[in-house]
C-alpha positions as YAML, in Angstrom:
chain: A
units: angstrom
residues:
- id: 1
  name: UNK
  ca: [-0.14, 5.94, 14.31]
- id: 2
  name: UNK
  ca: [-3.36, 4.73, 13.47]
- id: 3
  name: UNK
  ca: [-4.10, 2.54, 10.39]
- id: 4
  name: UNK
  ca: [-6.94, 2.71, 8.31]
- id: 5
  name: UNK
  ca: [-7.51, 0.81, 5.16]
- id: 6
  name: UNK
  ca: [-9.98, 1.99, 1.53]
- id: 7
  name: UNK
  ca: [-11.35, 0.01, -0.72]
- id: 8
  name: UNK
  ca: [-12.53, 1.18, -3.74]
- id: 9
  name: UNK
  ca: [-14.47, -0.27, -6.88]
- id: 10
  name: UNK
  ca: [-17.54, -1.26, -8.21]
- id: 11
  name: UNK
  ca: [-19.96, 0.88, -10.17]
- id: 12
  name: UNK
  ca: [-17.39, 3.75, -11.66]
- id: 13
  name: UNK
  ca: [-20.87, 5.88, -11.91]
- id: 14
  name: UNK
  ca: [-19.83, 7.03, -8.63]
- id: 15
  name: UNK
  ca: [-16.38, 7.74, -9.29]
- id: 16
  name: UNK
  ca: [-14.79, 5.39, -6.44]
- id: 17
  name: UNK
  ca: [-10.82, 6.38, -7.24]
- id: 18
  name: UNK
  ca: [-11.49, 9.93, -6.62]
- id: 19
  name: UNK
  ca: [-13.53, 9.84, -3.77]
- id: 20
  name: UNK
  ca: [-10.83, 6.97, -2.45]
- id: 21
  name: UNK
  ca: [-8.36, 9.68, -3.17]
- id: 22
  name: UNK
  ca: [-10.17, 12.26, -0.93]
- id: 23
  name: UNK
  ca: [-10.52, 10.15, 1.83]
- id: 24
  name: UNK
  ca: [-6.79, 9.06, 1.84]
- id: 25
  name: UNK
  ca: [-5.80, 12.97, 1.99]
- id: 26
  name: UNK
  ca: [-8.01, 13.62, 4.97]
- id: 27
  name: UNK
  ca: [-7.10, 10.97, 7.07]
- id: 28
  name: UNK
  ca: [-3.13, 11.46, 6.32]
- id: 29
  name: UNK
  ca: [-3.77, 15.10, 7.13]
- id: 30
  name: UNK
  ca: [-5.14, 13.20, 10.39]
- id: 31
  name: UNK
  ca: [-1.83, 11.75, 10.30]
- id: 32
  name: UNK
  ca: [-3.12, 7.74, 9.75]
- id: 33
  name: UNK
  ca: [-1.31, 5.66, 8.09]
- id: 34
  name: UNK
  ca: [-3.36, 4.80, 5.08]
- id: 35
  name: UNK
  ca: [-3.50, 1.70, 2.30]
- id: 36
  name: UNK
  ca: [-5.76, 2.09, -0.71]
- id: 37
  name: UNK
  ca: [-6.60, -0.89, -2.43]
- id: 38
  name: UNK
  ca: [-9.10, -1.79, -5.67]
- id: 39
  name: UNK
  ca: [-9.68, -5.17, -5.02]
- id: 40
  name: UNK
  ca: [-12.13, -6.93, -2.58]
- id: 41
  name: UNK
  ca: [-9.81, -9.74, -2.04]
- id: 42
  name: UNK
  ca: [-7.96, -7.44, 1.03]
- id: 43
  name: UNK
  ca: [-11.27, -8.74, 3.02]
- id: 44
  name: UNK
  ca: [-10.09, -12.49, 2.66]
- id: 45
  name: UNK
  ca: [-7.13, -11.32, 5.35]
- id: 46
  name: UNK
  ca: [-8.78, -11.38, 8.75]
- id: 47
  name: UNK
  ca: [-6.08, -10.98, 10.99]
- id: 48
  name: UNK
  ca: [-5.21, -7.81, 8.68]
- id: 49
  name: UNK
  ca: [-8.53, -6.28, 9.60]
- id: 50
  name: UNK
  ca: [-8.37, -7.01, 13.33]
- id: 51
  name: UNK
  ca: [-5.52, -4.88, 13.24]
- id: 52
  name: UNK
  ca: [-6.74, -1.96, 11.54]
- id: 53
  name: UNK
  ca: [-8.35, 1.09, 12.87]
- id: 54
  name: UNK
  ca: [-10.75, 1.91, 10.21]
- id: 55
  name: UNK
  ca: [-11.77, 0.59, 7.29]
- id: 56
  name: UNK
  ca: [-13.96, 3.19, 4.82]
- id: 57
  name: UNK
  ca: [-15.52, 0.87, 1.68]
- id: 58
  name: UNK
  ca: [-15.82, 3.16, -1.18]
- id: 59
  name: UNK
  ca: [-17.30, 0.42, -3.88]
- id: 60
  name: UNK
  ca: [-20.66, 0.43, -5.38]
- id: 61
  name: UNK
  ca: [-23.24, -2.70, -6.31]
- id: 62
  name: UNK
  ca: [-20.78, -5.07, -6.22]
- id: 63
  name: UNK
  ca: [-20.75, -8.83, -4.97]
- id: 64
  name: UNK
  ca: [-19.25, -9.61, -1.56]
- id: 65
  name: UNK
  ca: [-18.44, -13.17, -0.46]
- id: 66
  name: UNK
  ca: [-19.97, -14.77, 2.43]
- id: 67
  name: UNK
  ca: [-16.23, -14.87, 4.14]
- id: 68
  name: UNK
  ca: [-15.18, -11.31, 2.98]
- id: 69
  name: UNK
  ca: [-18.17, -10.03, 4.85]
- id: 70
  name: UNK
  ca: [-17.71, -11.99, 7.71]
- id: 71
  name: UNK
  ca: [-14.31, -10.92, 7.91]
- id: 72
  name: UNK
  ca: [-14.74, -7.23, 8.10]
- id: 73
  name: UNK
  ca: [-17.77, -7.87, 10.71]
- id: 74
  name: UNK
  ca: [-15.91, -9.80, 13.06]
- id: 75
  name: UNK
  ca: [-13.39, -6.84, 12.86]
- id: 76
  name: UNK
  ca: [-16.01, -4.10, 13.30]
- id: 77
  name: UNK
  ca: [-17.36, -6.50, 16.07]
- id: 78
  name: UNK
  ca: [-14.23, -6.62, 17.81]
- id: 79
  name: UNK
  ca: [-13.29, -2.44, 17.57]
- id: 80
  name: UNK
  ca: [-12.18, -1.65, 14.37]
- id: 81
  name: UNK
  ca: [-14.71, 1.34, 12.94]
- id: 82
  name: UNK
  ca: [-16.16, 1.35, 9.48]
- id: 83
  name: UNK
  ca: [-16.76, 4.75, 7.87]
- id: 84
  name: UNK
  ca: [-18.06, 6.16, 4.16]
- id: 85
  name: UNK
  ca: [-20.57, 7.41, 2.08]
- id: 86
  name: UNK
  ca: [-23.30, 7.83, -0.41]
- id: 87
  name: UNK
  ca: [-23.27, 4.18, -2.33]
- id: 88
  name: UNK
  ca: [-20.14, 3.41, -1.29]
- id: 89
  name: UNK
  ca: [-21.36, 2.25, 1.95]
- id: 90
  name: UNK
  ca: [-24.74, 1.78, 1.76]
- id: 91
  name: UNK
  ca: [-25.83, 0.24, -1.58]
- id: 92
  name: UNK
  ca: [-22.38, -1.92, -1.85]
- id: 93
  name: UNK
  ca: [-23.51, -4.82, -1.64]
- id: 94
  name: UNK
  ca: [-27.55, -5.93, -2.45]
- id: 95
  name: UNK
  ca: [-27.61, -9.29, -1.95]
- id: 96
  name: UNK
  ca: [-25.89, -9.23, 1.43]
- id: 97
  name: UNK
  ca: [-27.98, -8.43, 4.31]
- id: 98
  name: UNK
  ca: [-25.40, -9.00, 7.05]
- id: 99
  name: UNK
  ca: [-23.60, -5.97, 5.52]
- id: 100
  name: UNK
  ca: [-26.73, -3.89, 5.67]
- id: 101
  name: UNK
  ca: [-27.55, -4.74, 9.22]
- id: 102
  name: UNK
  ca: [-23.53, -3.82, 9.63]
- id: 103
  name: UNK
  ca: [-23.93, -0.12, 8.08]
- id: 104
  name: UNK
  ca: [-27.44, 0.22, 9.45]
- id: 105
  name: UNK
  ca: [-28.99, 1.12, 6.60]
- id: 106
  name: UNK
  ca: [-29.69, 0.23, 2.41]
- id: 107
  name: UNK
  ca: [-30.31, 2.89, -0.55]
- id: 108
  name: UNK
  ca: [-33.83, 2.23, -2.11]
- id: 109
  name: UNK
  ca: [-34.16, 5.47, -4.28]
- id: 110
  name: UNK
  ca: [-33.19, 8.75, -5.55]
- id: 111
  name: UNK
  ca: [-36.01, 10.51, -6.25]
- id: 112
  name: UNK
  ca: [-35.64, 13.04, -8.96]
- id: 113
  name: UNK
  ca: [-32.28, 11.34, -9.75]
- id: 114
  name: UNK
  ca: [-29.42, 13.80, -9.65]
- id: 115
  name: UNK
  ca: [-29.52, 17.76, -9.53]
- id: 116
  name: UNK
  ca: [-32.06, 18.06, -6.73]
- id: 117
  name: UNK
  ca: [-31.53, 20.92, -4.64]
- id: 118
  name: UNK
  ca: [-32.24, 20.39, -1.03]
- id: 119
  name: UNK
  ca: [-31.65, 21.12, 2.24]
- id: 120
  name: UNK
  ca: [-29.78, 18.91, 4.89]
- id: 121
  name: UNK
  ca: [-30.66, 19.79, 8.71]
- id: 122
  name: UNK
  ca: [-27.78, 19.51, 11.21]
- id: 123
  name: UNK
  ca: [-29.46, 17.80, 14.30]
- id: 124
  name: UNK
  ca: [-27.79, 19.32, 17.38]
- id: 125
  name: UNK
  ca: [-27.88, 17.02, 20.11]
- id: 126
  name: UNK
  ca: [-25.27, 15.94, 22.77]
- id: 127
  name: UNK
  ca: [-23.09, 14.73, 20.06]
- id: 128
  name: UNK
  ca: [-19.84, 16.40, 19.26]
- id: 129
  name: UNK
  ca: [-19.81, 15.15, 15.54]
- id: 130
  name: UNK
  ca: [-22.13, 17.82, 14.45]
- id: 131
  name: UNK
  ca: [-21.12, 20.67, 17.10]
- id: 132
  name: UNK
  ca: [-21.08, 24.11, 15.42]
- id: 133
  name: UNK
  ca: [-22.50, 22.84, 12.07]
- id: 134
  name: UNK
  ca: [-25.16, 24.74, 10.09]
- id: 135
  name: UNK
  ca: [-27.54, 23.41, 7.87]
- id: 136
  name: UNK
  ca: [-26.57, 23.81, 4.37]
- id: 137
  name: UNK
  ca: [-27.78, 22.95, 0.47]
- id: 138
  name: UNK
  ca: [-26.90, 20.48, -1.77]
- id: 139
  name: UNK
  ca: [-27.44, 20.01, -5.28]
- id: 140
  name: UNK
  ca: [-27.17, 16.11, -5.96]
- id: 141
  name: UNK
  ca: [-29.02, 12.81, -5.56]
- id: 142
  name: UNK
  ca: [-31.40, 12.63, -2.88]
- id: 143
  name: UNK
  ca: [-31.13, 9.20, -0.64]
- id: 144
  name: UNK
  ca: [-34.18, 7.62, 0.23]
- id: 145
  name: UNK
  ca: [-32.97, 4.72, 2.82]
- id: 146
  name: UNK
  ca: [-34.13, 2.17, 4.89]
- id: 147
  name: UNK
  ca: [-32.30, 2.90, 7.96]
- id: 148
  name: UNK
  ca: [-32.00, 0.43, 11.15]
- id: 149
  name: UNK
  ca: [-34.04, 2.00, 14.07]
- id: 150
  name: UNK
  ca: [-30.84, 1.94, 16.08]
- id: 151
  name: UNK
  ca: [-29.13, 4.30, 14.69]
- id: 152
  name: UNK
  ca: [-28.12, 7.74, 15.98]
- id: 153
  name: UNK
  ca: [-29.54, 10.21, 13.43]
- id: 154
  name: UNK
  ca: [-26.86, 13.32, 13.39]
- id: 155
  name: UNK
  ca: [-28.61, 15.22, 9.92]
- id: 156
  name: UNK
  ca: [-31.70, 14.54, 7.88]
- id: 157
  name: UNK
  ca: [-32.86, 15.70, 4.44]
- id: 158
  name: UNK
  ca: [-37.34, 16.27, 4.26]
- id: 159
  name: UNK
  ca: [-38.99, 14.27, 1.84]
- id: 160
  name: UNK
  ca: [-40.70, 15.17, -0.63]
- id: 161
  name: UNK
  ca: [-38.88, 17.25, -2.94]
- id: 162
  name: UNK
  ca: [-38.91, 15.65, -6.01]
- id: 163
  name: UNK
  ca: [-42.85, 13.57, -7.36]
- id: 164
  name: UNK
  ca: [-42.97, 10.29, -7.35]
- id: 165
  name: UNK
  ca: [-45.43, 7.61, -5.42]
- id: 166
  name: UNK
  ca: [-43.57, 8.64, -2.32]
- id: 167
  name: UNK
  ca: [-45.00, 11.94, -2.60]
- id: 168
  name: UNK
  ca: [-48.78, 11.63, -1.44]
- id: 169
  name: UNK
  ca: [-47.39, 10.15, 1.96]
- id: 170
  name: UNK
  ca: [-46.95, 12.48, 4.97]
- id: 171
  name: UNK
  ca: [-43.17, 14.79, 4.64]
- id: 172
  name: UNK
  ca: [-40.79, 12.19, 6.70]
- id: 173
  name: UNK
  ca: [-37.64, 13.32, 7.56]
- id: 174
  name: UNK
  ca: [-34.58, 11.21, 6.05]
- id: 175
  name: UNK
  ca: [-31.75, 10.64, 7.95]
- id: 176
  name: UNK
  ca: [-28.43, 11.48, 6.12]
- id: 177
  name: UNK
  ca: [-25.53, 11.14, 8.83]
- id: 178
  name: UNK
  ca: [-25.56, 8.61, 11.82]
- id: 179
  name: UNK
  ca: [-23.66, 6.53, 14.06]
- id: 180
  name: UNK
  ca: [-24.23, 3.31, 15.99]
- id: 181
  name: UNK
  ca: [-22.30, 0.28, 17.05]
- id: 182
  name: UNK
  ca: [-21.51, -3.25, 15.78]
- id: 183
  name: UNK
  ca: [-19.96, -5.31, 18.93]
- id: 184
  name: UNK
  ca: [-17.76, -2.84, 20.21]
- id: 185
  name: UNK
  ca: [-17.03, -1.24, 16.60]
- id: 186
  name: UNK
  ca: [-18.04, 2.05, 15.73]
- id: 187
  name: UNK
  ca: [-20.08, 2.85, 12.28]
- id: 188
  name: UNK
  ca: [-20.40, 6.06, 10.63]
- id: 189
  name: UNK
  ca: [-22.19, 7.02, 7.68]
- id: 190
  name: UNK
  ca: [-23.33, 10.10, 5.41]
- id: 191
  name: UNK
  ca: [-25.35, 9.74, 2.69]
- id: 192
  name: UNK
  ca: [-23.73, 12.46, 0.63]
- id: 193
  name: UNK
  ca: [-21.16, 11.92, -2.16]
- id: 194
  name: UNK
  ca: [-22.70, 11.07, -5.38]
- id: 195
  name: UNK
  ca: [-19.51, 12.40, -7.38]
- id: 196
  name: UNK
  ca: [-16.32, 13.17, -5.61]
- id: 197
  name: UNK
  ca: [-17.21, 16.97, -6.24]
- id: 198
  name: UNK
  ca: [-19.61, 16.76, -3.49]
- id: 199
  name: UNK
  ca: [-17.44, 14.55, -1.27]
- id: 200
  name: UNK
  ca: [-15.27, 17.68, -1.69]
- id: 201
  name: UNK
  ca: [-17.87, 20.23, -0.31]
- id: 202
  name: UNK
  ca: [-16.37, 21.96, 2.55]
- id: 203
  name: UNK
  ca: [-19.34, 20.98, 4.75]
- id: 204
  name: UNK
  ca: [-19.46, 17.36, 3.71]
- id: 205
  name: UNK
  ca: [-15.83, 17.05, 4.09]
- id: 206
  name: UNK
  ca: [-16.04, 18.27, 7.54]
- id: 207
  name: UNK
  ca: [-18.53, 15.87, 8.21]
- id: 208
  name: UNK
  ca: [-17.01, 13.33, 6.85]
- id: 209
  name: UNK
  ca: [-13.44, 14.40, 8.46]
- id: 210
  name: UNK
  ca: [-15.30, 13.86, 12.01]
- id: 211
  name: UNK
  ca: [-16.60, 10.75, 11.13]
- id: 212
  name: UNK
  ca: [-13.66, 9.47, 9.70]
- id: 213
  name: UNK
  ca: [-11.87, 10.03, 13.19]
- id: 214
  name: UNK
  ca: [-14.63, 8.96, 15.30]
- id: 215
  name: UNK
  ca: [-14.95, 5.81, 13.85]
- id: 216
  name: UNK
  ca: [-11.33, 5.34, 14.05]
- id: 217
  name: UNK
  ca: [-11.08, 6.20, 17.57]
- id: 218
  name: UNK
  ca: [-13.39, 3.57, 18.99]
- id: 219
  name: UNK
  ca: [-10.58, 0.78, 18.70]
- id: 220
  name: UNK
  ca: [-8.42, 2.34, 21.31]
- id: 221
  name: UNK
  ca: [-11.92, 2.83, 23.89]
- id: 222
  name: UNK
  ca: [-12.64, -0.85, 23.17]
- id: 223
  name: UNK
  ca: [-9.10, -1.85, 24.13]
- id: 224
  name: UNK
  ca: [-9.16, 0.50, 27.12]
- id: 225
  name: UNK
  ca: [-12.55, -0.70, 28.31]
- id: 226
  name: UNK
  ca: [-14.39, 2.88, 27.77]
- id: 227
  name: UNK
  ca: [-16.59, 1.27, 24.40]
- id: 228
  name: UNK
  ca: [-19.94, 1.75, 26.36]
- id: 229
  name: UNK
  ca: [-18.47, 4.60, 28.81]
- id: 230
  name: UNK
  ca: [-21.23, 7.18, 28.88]
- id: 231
  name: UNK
  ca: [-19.09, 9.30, 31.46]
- id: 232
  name: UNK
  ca: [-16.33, 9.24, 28.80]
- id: 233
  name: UNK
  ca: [-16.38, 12.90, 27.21]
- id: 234
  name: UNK
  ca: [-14.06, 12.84, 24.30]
- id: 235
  name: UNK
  ca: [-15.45, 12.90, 20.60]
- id: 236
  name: UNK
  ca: [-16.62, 9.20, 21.48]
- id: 237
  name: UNK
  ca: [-20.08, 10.70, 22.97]
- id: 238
  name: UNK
  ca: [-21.65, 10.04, 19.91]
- id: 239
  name: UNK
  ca: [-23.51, 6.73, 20.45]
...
């Protein structure tokens, strides 16, 4: 049985218990054994990480220390996946760059704030995370991120939609879902899930669901030597 491990906490703007709470039921439905915690001190335990499958961070602006985050990079490094969402993931933790360069990419804005209505476009490629997905709309915050290069872009959201000094600059396409590897560690991330209601959305869910597993499933390819297979043809295709 695979183990994965959520942390939740930080800014409760982004209601962290429920969408912890979500995420536990999906990935027992998955049948993983899961352990929810609301403290950051569960990073101090190294070895615990290196034996974990996933780890999803579901905590908002908070303060990391320079050992916590080294902790759950040297896991990711060595196979463990990281998976999550919205702030939870990617505007946890400000002052630590490591983590960014970890998740692959940092929130910088929300145009409009929340209760703008846009689209996000399912990019179909060779990847089996987004297979038989349809674009769909959302009414929520809109994530404007800096996002690592690397990545492997699986949805985006167009900008502009709401003003603001972004708006006179050409329409860019945001990413909102990617993937890409730290060491032999698989990342996932989707910037949906400003309240747990939206974490809830069937089609973010799904999303999610498949991340959620992916990201998981990288530790046993590591271990079996497939981590940079690109024969192997299971869900893993995905960068």
């Amino acid at each position: 049985m695979k183990r994965a491990l959520i942390v939740w906490g930080g800014w409760a703007g982004h209601e962290p218990e429920q969408v912890a709470a979500i995420f536990a039921d999906v990935l027992r439905n998955e049948q993983f054994e899961v352990e929810v915690a609301n403290t950051l001190d569960v990073f101090g335990d190294a070895e615990k990480l290196l034996g974990l499958d996933l780890i999803v961070p579901v905590w908002t602006m908070g303060e990391i220390t320079k050992e916590q985050a080294a902790n759950v990079s040297a896991a990711v490094q060595a196979g463990t996946g990281i998976a999550g969402c919205h702030g939870g993931m990617c505007d946890a933790f400000r002052t630590n760059v490591d983590w960014q360069f970890m998740t692959g990419g940092q929130w910088v804005a929300h145009p409009g704030n929340d209760g703008v209505e846009y689209t996000v476009n399912i990019k179909h490629s060779s990847s089996p995370l987004v297979e038989g997905l349809q674009d769909f709309q959302v009414t929520s915050e809109q994530y404007y991120l800096h996002v690592d290069p690397a990545v492997e872009v699986l949805a985006t959201t167009r900008f502009p939609v709401a003003s603001g000094p972004h708006a006179l600059n050409k329409a860019v396409d945001m990413p909102v879902v990617w993937t890409k590897r730290w060491g032999v560690g698989r990342v996932y991330y989707c910037a949906l899930g400003h309240h747990a209601d939206i974490v809830d959305m069937p089609e973010v869910k799904e999303l999610l669901r498949r991340g959620l597993v992916w990201a998981a499933e990288g530790k046993a390819l590591a271990a079996g030597g497939q981590a940079g297979n690109a024969n192997y043809t299971g869900m893993g295709d995905s960068n």
